[in-house]
């Protein structure tokens, strides 16, 4: 299939021990569905002679250029290092939505944000206050919107015409299983086929 659109692939895969191989596999799957995949920005950059901060800024600028050049985004919103999606991926999702480009997100857990917040973060220690608002042991409000993560992900992705896919995979495959990613590729193919 001849590639027709550019996809920006967002997610925390760069931090995995097999991050390069994982991104390469995602790129191959994108090409098979007819999309030009983004690459890892640091692959094309040279850290020689610059500080770690300067190199970080170069990676950020390169990622933003790739997002501007892309037609849409697929984002891995599986919880990473906590109960929420990777913060860098969150930035990228917002950036793409602000550009008016569709985002297809996925998470490898069907456990909603509210459940992760209440059960995993607060360990069930929450009570309703005098006004009936559920609050954690630290006094902070616990919202329940029936969403995957912070309401800005679900709301923004939905508003721009994208979709958010939820799946349950074994815990050892949470950050590597590509079934939901592949489903997002199919949804994107359908989306662009209707245009």
PDB file of C-alpha atoms in Angstrom:
ATOM      1  CA  UNK A   1       0.000   0.000   0.000  1.00  0.00           C
ATOM      2  CA  UNK A   2       1.424   3.355  -1.014  1.00  0.00           C
ATOM      3  CA  UNK A   3       1.690   5.807   1.927  1.00  0.00           C
ATOM      4  CA  UNK A   4      -0.775   8.707   1.797  1.00  0.00           C
ATOM      5  CA  UNK A   5      -0.554  10.556   5.135  1.00  0.00           C
ATOM      6  CA  UNK A   6       2.085  11.223   7.784  1.00  0.00           C
ATOM      7  CA  UNK A   7       1.477   9.900  11.291  1.00  0.00           C
ATOM      8  CA  UNK A   8       3.193  11.263  14.382  1.00  0.00           C
ATOM      9  CA  UNK A   9       3.684   8.349  16.770  1.00  0.00           C
ATOM     10  CA  UNK A  10       3.540   9.558  20.384  1.00  0.00           C
ATOM     11  CA  UNK A  11       4.224   7.558  23.518  1.00  0.00           C
ATOM     12  CA  UNK A  12       6.788   6.627  26.154  1.00  0.00           C
ATOM     13  CA  UNK A  13       8.419   3.859  24.089  1.00  0.00           C
ATOM     14  CA  UNK A  14      11.698   5.778  23.889  1.00  0.00           C
ATOM     15  CA  UNK A  15      12.247   4.945  27.580  1.00  0.00           C
ATOM     16  CA  UNK A  16      11.888   1.179  27.130  1.00  0.00           C
ATOM     17  CA  UNK A  17      14.957  -1.078  27.002  1.00  0.00           C
ATOM     18  CA  UNK A  18      13.856  -2.100  23.496  1.00  0.00           C
ATOM     19  CA  UNK A  19      12.570   1.378  22.605  1.00  0.00           C
ATOM     20  CA  UNK A  20      14.212   1.587  19.195  1.00  0.00           C
ATOM     21  CA  UNK A  21      12.883  -1.835  18.162  1.00  0.00           C
ATOM     22  CA  UNK A  22       9.405  -0.959  19.460  1.00  0.00           C
ATOM     23  CA  UNK A  23       9.312   2.291  17.467  1.00  0.00           C
ATOM     24  CA  UNK A  24      10.640   0.483  14.406  1.00  0.00           C
ATOM     25  CA  UNK A  25       7.820  -2.081  14.692  1.00  0.00           C
ATOM     26  CA  UNK A  26       5.249   0.693  15.044  1.00  0.00           C
ATOM     27  CA  UNK A  27       6.673   2.324  11.929  1.00  0.00           C
ATOM     28  CA  UNK A  28       6.418  -0.930   9.973  1.00  0.00           C
ATOM     29  CA  UNK A  29       2.777  -1.349  11.011  1.00  0.00           C
ATOM     30  CA  UNK A  30       2.049   2.254   9.968  1.00  0.00           C
ATOM     31  CA  UNK A  31       3.638   1.704   6.549  1.00  0.00           C
ATOM     32  CA  UNK A  32       1.603  -1.475   6.074  1.00  0.00           C
ATOM     33  CA  UNK A  33      -1.564   0.607   6.629  1.00  0.00           C
ATOM     34  CA  UNK A  34      -0.401   3.261   4.155  1.00  0.00           C
ATOM     35  CA  UNK A  35       1.034   5.904   6.480  1.00  0.00           C
ATOM     36  CA  UNK A  36       4.475   7.573   6.639  1.00  0.00           C
ATOM     37  CA  UNK A  37       5.637   7.126  10.273  1.00  0.00           C
ATOM     38  CA  UNK A  38       7.552   9.630  12.375  1.00  0.00           C
ATOM     39  CA  UNK A  39      10.912   8.538  13.754  1.00  0.00           C
ATOM     40  CA  UNK A  40      12.630   9.081  17.090  1.00  0.00           C
ATOM     41  CA  UNK A  41      13.916  12.668  16.911  1.00  0.00           C
ATOM     42  CA  UNK A  42      17.190  11.897  18.657  1.00  0.00           C
ATOM     43  CA  UNK A  43      18.148   9.510  15.849  1.00  0.00           C
ATOM     44  CA  UNK A  44      18.833  12.498  13.583  1.00  0.00           C
ATOM     45  CA  UNK A  45      20.535  14.712  16.166  1.00  0.00           C
ATOM     46  CA  UNK A  46      24.095  14.892  17.430  1.00  0.00           C
ATOM     47  CA  UNK A  47      24.644  15.674  21.138  1.00  0.00           C
ATOM     48  CA  UNK A  48      28.344  16.381  20.594  1.00  0.00           C
ATOM     49  CA  UNK A  49      29.439  19.733  22.000  1.00  0.00           C
ATOM     50  CA  UNK A  50      26.115  20.710  23.572  1.00  0.00           C
ATOM     51  CA  UNK A  51      24.861  20.511  27.139  1.00  0.00           C
ATOM     52  CA  UNK A  52      22.222  17.973  28.168  1.00  0.00           C
ATOM     53  CA  UNK A  53      19.731  20.852  28.419  1.00  0.00           C
ATOM     54  CA  UNK A  54      20.575  22.101  24.910  1.00  0.00           C
ATOM     55  CA  UNK A  55      20.245  18.584  23.515  1.00  0.00           C
ATOM     56  CA  UNK A  56      16.869  18.229  25.226  1.00  0.00           C
ATOM     57  CA  UNK A  57      15.746  21.480  23.581  1.00  0.00           C
ATOM     58  CA  UNK A  58      16.913  20.148  20.199  1.00  0.00           C
ATOM     59  CA  UNK A  59      14.834  16.976  20.682  1.00  0.00           C
ATOM     60  CA  UNK A  60      11.805  19.070  21.674  1.00  0.00           C
ATOM     61  CA  UNK A  61      12.136  21.315  18.603  1.00  0.00           C
ATOM     62  CA  UNK A  62      12.608  18.306  16.302  1.00  0.00           C
ATOM     63  CA  UNK A  63       9.489  16.639  17.730  1.00  0.00           C
ATOM     64  CA  UNK A  64       7.447  19.808  17.249  1.00  0.00           C
ATOM     65  CA  UNK A  65       8.623  20.043  13.640  1.00  0.00           C
ATOM     66  CA  UNK A  66       7.586  16.423  13.042  1.00  0.00           C
ATOM     67  CA  UNK A  67       4.166  17.173  14.574  1.00  0.00           C
ATOM     68  CA  UNK A  68       3.689  20.204  12.320  1.00  0.00           C
ATOM     69  CA  UNK A  69       4.626  18.072   9.296  1.00  0.00           C
ATOM     70  CA  UNK A  70       2.307  15.192  10.279  1.00  0.00           C
ATOM     71  CA  UNK A  71      -1.330  14.808   9.248  1.00  0.00           C
ATOM     72  CA  UNK A  72      -2.434  13.070  12.442  1.00  0.00           C
ATOM     73  CA  UNK A  73      -1.207  11.443  15.643  1.00  0.00           C
ATOM     74  CA  UNK A  74      -1.494   8.068  17.313  1.00  0.00           C
ATOM     75  CA  UNK A  75      -0.717   8.335  21.026  1.00  0.00           C
ATOM     76  CA  UNK A  76       0.021   5.625  23.577  1.00  0.00           C
ATOM     77  CA  UNK A  77      -1.860   6.850  26.657  1.00  0.00           C
ATOM     78  CA  UNK A  78      -1.235   3.741  28.750  1.00  0.00           C
ATOM     79  CA  UNK A  79      -0.361   4.784  32.339  1.00  0.00           C
ATOM     80  CA  UNK A  80       3.389   5.371  32.616  1.00  0.00           C
ATOM     81  CA  UNK A  81       5.357   5.774  35.851  1.00  0.00           C
ATOM     82  CA  UNK A  82       2.136   6.304  37.779  1.00  0.00           C
ATOM     83  CA  UNK A  83      -1.614   6.358  37.205  1.00  0.00           C
ATOM     84  CA  UNK A  84      -1.641   8.684  34.168  1.00  0.00           C
ATOM     85  CA  UNK A  85      -0.250   8.797  30.657  1.00  0.00           C
ATOM     86  CA  UNK A  86       3.300   9.981  30.004  1.00  0.00           C
ATOM     87  CA  UNK A  87       3.412  13.771  30.442  1.00  0.00           C
ATOM     88  CA  UNK A  88       5.415  14.301  27.233  1.00  0.00           C
ATOM     89  CA  UNK A  89       2.829  12.333  25.291  1.00  0.00           C
ATOM     90  CA  UNK A  90       0.145  14.499  26.908  1.00  0.00           C
ATOM     91  CA  UNK A  91       1.929  17.603  25.628  1.00  0.00           C
ATOM     92  CA  UNK A  92       2.088  16.105  22.140  1.00  0.00           C
ATOM     93  CA  UNK A  93      -1.617  15.219  22.132  1.00  0.00           C
ATOM     94  CA  UNK A  94      -2.492  18.794  23.114  1.00  0.00           C
ATOM     95  CA  UNK A  95      -0.088  20.201  20.523  1.00  0.00           C
ATOM     96  CA  UNK A  96      -1.653  18.158  17.717  1.00  0.00           C
ATOM     97  CA  UNK A  97      -5.201  19.023  18.788  1.00  0.00           C
ATOM     98  CA  UNK A  98      -4.246  22.722  18.907  1.00  0.00           C
ATOM     99  CA  UNK A  99      -3.008  22.346  15.320  1.00  0.00           C
ATOM    100  CA  UNK A 100      -6.438  20.953  14.400  1.00  0.00           C
ATOM    101  CA  UNK A 101      -5.071  17.518  13.540  1.00  0.00           C
ATOM    102  CA  UNK A 102      -6.899  14.294  14.446  1.00  0.00           C
ATOM    103  CA  UNK A 103      -5.548  12.198  17.298  1.00  0.00           C
ATOM    104  CA  UNK A 104      -6.185   8.508  17.835  1.00  0.00           C
ATOM    105  CA  UNK A 105      -5.198   7.436  21.331  1.00  0.00           C
ATOM    106  CA  UNK A 106      -5.010   4.088  23.034  1.00  0.00           C
ATOM    107  CA  UNK A 107      -4.448   2.595  26.431  1.00  0.00           C
ATOM    108  CA  UNK A 108      -3.656  -0.999  27.325  1.00  0.00           C
ATOM    109  CA  UNK A 109      -5.867  -0.925  30.394  1.00  0.00           C
ATOM    110  CA  UNK A 110      -9.613  -0.523  30.508  1.00  0.00           C
ATOM    111  CA  UNK A 111      -9.402   0.612  34.130  1.00  0.00           C
ATOM    112  CA  UNK A 112     -10.713   4.172  34.150  1.00  0.00           C
ATOM    113  CA  UNK A 113      -8.771   7.104  35.570  1.00  0.00           C
ATOM    114  CA  UNK A 114     -11.216   7.417  38.478  1.00  0.00           C
ATOM    115  CA  UNK A 115     -10.605   3.797  39.448  1.00  0.00           C
ATOM    116  CA  UNK A 116      -6.825   4.158  39.214  1.00  0.00           C
ATOM    117  CA  UNK A 117      -6.964   7.361  41.230  1.00  0.00           C
ATOM    118  CA  UNK A 118      -9.209   5.967  43.957  1.00  0.00           C
ATOM    119  CA  UNK A 119      -7.782   2.436  44.162  1.00  0.00           C
ATOM    120  CA  UNK A 120      -4.137   2.756  43.130  1.00  0.00           C
ATOM    121  CA  UNK A 121      -3.213   6.275  44.237  1.00  0.00           C
ATOM    122  CA  UNK A 122      -5.402   6.782  47.305  1.00  0.00           C
ATOM    123  CA  UNK A 123      -5.638   3.048  48.123  1.00  0.00           C
ATOM    124  CA  UNK A 124      -9.378   3.463  48.763  1.00  0.00           C
ATOM    125  CA  UNK A 125      -8.871   6.175  51.394  1.00  0.00           C
ATOM    126  CA  UNK A 126     -11.430   8.755  50.319  1.00  0.00           C
ATOM    127  CA  UNK A 127     -14.511  10.308  51.853  1.00  0.00           C
ATOM    128  CA  UNK A 128     -17.291  12.659  50.841  1.00  0.00           C
ATOM    129  CA  UNK A 129     -17.079  16.090  52.387  1.00  0.00           C
ATOM    130  CA  UNK A 130     -19.999  18.131  53.815  1.00  0.00           C
ATOM    131  CA  UNK A 131     -21.034  19.145  50.271  1.00  0.00           C
ATOM    132  CA  UNK A 132     -20.957  15.529  49.058  1.00  0.00           C
ATOM    133  CA  UNK A 133     -17.717  15.897  47.071  1.00  0.00           C
ATOM    134  CA  UNK A 134     -15.465  12.844  47.147  1.00  0.00           C
ATOM    135  CA  UNK A 135     -11.994  13.763  48.419  1.00  0.00           C
ATOM    136  CA  UNK A 136      -8.802  11.831  48.937  1.00  0.00           C
ATOM    137  CA  UNK A 137      -6.986  11.640  52.274  1.00  0.00           C
ATOM    138  CA  UNK A 138      -5.063  14.775  51.223  1.00  0.00           C
ATOM    139  CA  UNK A 139      -8.310  16.736  50.773  1.00  0.00           C
ATOM    140  CA  UNK A 140      -8.109  16.908  46.981  1.00  0.00           C
ATOM    141  CA  UNK A 141     -11.280  16.327  44.949  1.00  0.00           C
ATOM    142  CA  UNK A 142     -11.653  13.022  43.087  1.00  0.00           C
ATOM    143  CA  UNK A 143     -13.577  13.451  39.830  1.00  0.00           C
ATOM    144  CA  UNK A 144     -15.396  10.678  38.010  1.00  0.00           C
ATOM    145  CA  UNK A 145     -16.119  11.438  34.368  1.00  0.00           C
ATOM    146  CA  UNK A 146     -15.898   7.825  33.184  1.00  0.00           C
ATOM    147  CA  UNK A 147     -12.802   8.670  31.131  1.00  0.00           C
ATOM    148  CA  UNK A 148      -9.465   7.045  30.327  1.00  0.00           C
ATOM    149  CA  UNK A 149      -7.350   9.774  31.935  1.00  0.00           C
ATOM    150  CA  UNK A 150      -7.625  13.493  32.557  1.00  0.00           C
ATOM    151  CA  UNK A 151     -10.817  14.720  30.884  1.00  0.00           C
ATOM    152  CA  UNK A 152      -8.797  16.861  28.460  1.00  0.00           C
ATOM    153  CA  UNK A 153      -7.557  13.718  26.673  1.00  0.00           C
ATOM    154  CA  UNK A 154     -10.975  12.194  26.100  1.00  0.00           C
ATOM    155  CA  UNK A 155     -12.645  15.548  25.456  1.00  0.00           C
ATOM    156  CA  UNK A 156      -9.996  16.884  23.089  1.00  0.00           C
ATOM    157  CA  UNK A 157      -9.608  13.682  21.096  1.00  0.00           C
ATOM    158  CA  UNK A 158     -13.374  13.348  20.718  1.00  0.00           C
ATOM    159  CA  UNK A 159     -13.849  17.008  19.726  1.00  0.00           C
ATOM    160  CA  UNK A 160     -11.267  16.781  16.930  1.00  0.00           C
ATOM    161  CA  UNK A 161     -12.870  13.649  15.415  1.00  0.00           C
ATOM    162  CA  UNK A 162     -10.401  11.086  16.755  1.00  0.00           C
ATOM    163  CA  UNK A 163     -11.008   8.041  18.894  1.00  0.00           C
ATOM    164  CA  UNK A 164      -9.623   6.565  22.097  1.00  0.00           C
ATOM    165  CA  UNK A 165      -9.225   2.773  22.192  1.00  0.00           C
ATOM    166  CA  UNK A 166      -9.149   0.827  25.475  1.00  0.00           C
ATOM    167  CA  UNK A 167      -7.892  -2.727  25.854  1.00  0.00           C
ATOM    168  CA  UNK A 168      -6.774  -4.984  28.659  1.00  0.00           C
ATOM    169  CA  UNK A 169      -3.455  -6.737  28.207  1.00  0.00           C
ATOM    170  CA  UNK A 170      -1.271  -8.676  30.667  1.00  0.00           C
ATOM    171  CA  UNK A 171       0.649  -6.352  32.994  1.00  0.00           C
ATOM    172  CA  UNK A 172       4.024  -7.400  31.565  1.00  0.00           C
ATOM    173  CA  UNK A 173       2.876  -6.239  28.098  1.00  0.00           C
ATOM    174  CA  UNK A 174       1.253  -2.942  29.144  1.00  0.00           C
ATOM    175  CA  UNK A 175       3.798  -0.764  27.341  1.00  0.00           C
ATOM    176  CA  UNK A 176       4.649  -3.115  24.481  1.00  0.00           C
ATOM    177  CA  UNK A 177       1.407  -4.716  23.238  1.00  0.00           C
ATOM    178  CA  UNK A 178       0.511  -3.201  19.861  1.00  0.00           C
ATOM    179  CA  UNK A 179      -3.027  -4.536  19.369  1.00  0.00           C
ATOM    180  CA  UNK A 180      -4.692  -1.235  20.279  1.00  0.00           C
ATOM    181  CA  UNK A 181      -2.099   0.704  18.259  1.00  0.00           C
ATOM    182  CA  UNK A 182      -2.952  -1.427  15.225  1.00  0.00           C
ATOM    183  CA  UNK A 183      -6.650  -0.770  15.849  1.00  0.00           C
ATOM    184  CA  UNK A 184      -5.900   2.975  15.854  1.00  0.00           C
ATOM    185  CA  UNK A 185      -4.165   2.608  12.486  1.00  0.00           C
ATOM    186  CA  UNK A 186      -7.325   1.002  11.118  1.00  0.00           C
ATOM    187  CA  UNK A 187      -9.489   3.784  12.563  1.00  0.00           C
ATOM    188  CA  UNK A 188      -7.201   6.380  10.962  1.00  0.00           C
ATOM    189  CA  UNK A 189      -7.371   4.551   7.623  1.00  0.00           C
ATOM    190  CA  UNK A 190     -11.206   4.669   7.838  1.00  0.00           C
ATOM    191  CA  UNK A 191     -11.086   8.351   8.856  1.00  0.00           C
ATOM    192  CA  UNK A 192      -8.939   9.416   5.911  1.00  0.00           C
ATOM    193  CA  UNK A 193     -10.800   7.112   3.531  1.00  0.00           C
ATOM    194  CA  UNK A 194     -13.987   9.105   4.170  1.00  0.00           C
ATOM    195  CA  UNK A 195     -12.358  12.441   3.392  1.00  0.00           C
TER     196      UNK A 195
END
